[in-house]
Amino acid sequence: FQLNQDKTNFDTLRNIQGLHAPLKLQMEFRAVKQVQRLPFLHSSNLALDTLRGNDGSIGFEDILNDPSQSEIMGEPHMMMEYKLGLL
């Protein structure tokens, strides 16, 4: 759903403001997606929600607990070594 909504928004933005506007917004999306927390912490992607305009809305995932946001945390040292390819 989100991909189709983004495509529609980019098409509308391109028709209204020209080619530069959706390209700039897509570059900002890619830059924001690359910023992550350490592997043992869940990233909320607040900056991405802000760019999409979803920061002010409450959805299904906000009400019911998302399994990725559980309080179980892995061993930080092992997770970093795995991400860096040391294990």
PDB file of C-alpha atoms in Angstrom:
ATOM      1  CA  PHE A   1       0.000   0.000   0.000  1.00  0.00           C
ATOM      2  CA  GLN A   2       2.779   2.416   0.980  1.00  0.00           C
ATOM      3  CA  LEU A   3       4.655   1.885  -2.326  1.00  0.00           C
ATOM      4  CA  ASN A   4       1.543   2.652  -4.376  1.00  0.00           C
ATOM      5  CA  GLN A   5       0.811   5.720  -2.270  1.00  0.00           C
ATOM      6  CA  ASP A   6       4.401   6.962  -2.683  1.00  0.00           C
ATOM      7  CA  LYS A   7       4.227   6.410  -6.456  1.00  0.00           C
ATOM      8  CA  THR A   8       0.964   8.352  -6.683  1.00  0.00           C
ATOM      9  CA  ASN A   9       2.407  11.183  -4.596  1.00  0.00           C
ATOM     10  CA  PHE A  10       5.560  11.306  -6.744  1.00  0.00           C
ATOM     11  CA  ASP A  11       3.495  11.387  -9.955  1.00  0.00           C
ATOM     12  CA  THR A  12       1.333  14.203  -8.616  1.00  0.00           C
ATOM     13  CA  LEU A  13       4.367  16.121  -7.412  1.00  0.00           C
ATOM     14  CA  ARG A  14       6.050  15.671 -10.803  1.00  0.00           C
ATOM     15  CA  ASN A  15       2.988  17.006 -12.625  1.00  0.00           C
ATOM     16  CA  ILE A  16       2.734  20.025 -10.348  1.00  0.00           C
ATOM     17  CA  GLN A  17       6.368  21.022  -9.686  1.00  0.00           C
ATOM     18  CA  GLY A  18       8.401  19.236 -12.347  1.00  0.00           C
ATOM     19  CA  LEU A  19      10.976  16.465 -12.296  1.00  0.00           C
ATOM     20  CA  HIS A  20      13.280  17.917  -9.618  1.00  0.00           C
ATOM     21  CA  ALA A  21      10.768  17.702  -6.747  1.00  0.00           C
ATOM     22  CA  PRO A  22      10.182  13.907  -6.694  1.00  0.00           C
ATOM     23  CA  LEU A  23      13.887  13.242  -7.337  1.00  0.00           C
ATOM     24  CA  LYS A  24      14.867  15.390  -4.360  1.00  0.00           C
ATOM     25  CA  LEU A  25      12.283  13.687  -2.161  1.00  0.00           C
ATOM     26  CA  GLN A  26      13.459  10.208  -3.231  1.00  0.00           C
ATOM     27  CA  MET A  27      17.061  11.166  -2.394  1.00  0.00           C
ATOM     28  CA  GLU A  28      15.918  12.308   1.044  1.00  0.00           C
ATOM     29  CA  PHE A  29      14.042   8.996   1.542  1.00  0.00           C
ATOM     30  CA  ARG A  30      17.178   7.007   0.668  1.00  0.00           C
ATOM     31  CA  ALA A  31      19.347   9.085   2.976  1.00  0.00           C
ATOM     32  CA  VAL A  32      16.920   8.674   5.874  1.00  0.00           C
ATOM     33  CA  LYS A  33      16.595   4.913   5.324  1.00  0.00           C
ATOM     34  CA  GLN A  34      20.377   4.488   5.661  1.00  0.00           C
ATOM     35  CA  VAL A  35      20.445   5.985   9.159  1.00  0.00           C
ATOM     36  CA  GLN A  36      19.833   3.171  11.621  1.00  0.00           C
ATOM     37  CA  ARG A  37      20.446   2.409  15.250  1.00  0.00           C
ATOM     38  CA  LEU A  38      22.778  -0.313  16.416  1.00  0.00           C
ATOM     39  CA  PRO A  39      21.625  -3.794  15.363  1.00  0.00           C
ATOM     40  CA  PHE A  40      20.405  -4.775  18.826  1.00  0.00           C
ATOM     41  CA  LEU A  41      18.106  -1.724  19.110  1.00  0.00           C
ATOM     42  CA  HIS A  42      14.864  -1.328  17.181  1.00  0.00           C
ATOM     43  CA  SER A  43      14.766   1.706  14.894  1.00  0.00           C
ATOM     44  CA  SER A  44      11.477   3.586  14.825  1.00  0.00           C
ATOM     45  CA  ASN A  45      12.252   5.376  11.512  1.00  0.00           C
ATOM     46  CA  LEU A  46      10.762   8.587  12.844  1.00  0.00           C
ATOM     47  CA  ALA A  47      12.506  10.708  10.199  1.00  0.00           C
ATOM     48  CA  LEU A  48      10.976   8.597   7.413  1.00  0.00           C
ATOM     49  CA  ASP A  49       7.526   8.929   8.964  1.00  0.00           C
ATOM     50  CA  THR A  50       8.031  12.684   9.167  1.00  0.00           C
ATOM     51  CA  LEU A  51       8.991  12.891   5.481  1.00  0.00           C
ATOM     52  CA  ARG A  52       5.937  10.871   4.487  1.00  0.00           C
ATOM     53  CA  GLY A  53       3.633  12.891   6.748  1.00  0.00           C
ATOM     54  CA  ASN A  54       2.722   9.890   8.915  1.00  0.00           C
ATOM     55  CA  ASP A  55       4.138  11.305  12.132  1.00  0.00           C
ATOM     56  CA  GLY A  56       0.812  12.768  13.211  1.00  0.00           C
ATOM     57  CA  SER A  57      -1.351   9.715  12.558  1.00  0.00           C
ATOM     58  CA  ILE A  58      -2.077   6.747  14.792  1.00  0.00           C
ATOM     59  CA  GLY A  59      -2.213   3.402  13.025  1.00  0.00           C
ATOM     60  CA  PHE A  60      -2.728  -0.269  13.771  1.00  0.00           C
ATOM     61  CA  GLU A  61       0.951  -0.797  14.614  1.00  0.00           C
ATOM     62  CA  ASP A  62       0.842   2.032  17.164  1.00  0.00           C
ATOM     63  CA  ILE A  63      -2.052   0.537  19.126  1.00  0.00           C
ATOM     64  CA  LEU A  64      -1.166  -3.154  19.150  1.00  0.00           C
ATOM     65  CA  ASN A  65       2.339  -4.120  20.159  1.00  0.00           C
ATOM     66  CA  ASP A  66       4.688  -4.850  17.269  1.00  0.00           C
ATOM     67  CA  PRO A  67       6.780  -8.008  17.917  1.00  0.00           C
ATOM     68  CA  SER A  68       9.914  -6.183  16.786  1.00  0.00           C
ATOM     69  CA  GLN A  69       9.435  -3.745  19.670  1.00  0.00           C
ATOM     70  CA  SER A  70       9.438  -6.384  22.377  1.00  0.00           C
ATOM     71  CA  GLU A  71      11.556  -5.905  25.469  1.00  0.00           C
ATOM     72  CA  ILE A  72      13.754  -8.889  24.655  1.00  0.00           C
ATOM     73  CA  MET A  73      17.189  -7.645  23.702  1.00  0.00           C
ATOM     74  CA  GLY A  74      19.974  -9.750  22.232  1.00  0.00           C
ATOM     75  CA  GLU A  75      23.627  -9.772  23.191  1.00  0.00           C
ATOM     76  CA  PRO A  76      24.985  -6.465  21.825  1.00  0.00           C
ATOM     77  CA  HIS A  77      28.565  -7.644  21.294  1.00  0.00           C
ATOM     78  CA  MET A  78      27.546 -10.767  19.371  1.00  0.00           C
ATOM     79  CA  MET A  79      25.109  -8.832  17.175  1.00  0.00           C
ATOM     80  CA  MET A  80      27.732  -6.214  16.271  1.00  0.00           C
ATOM     81  CA  GLU A  81      30.321  -8.898  15.483  1.00  0.00           C
ATOM     82  CA  TYR A  82      27.779 -10.646  13.261  1.00  0.00           C
ATOM     83  CA  LYS A  83      26.963  -7.413  11.426  1.00  0.00           C
ATOM     84  CA  LEU A  84      30.658  -6.662  10.898  1.00  0.00           C
ATOM     85  CA  GLY A  85      31.306 -10.200   9.655  1.00  0.00           C
ATOM     86  CA  LEU A  86      33.577 -11.238  12.504  1.00  0.00           C
ATOM     87  CA  LEU A  87      31.533 -14.334  13.433  1.00  0.00           C
TER      88      LEU A  87
END
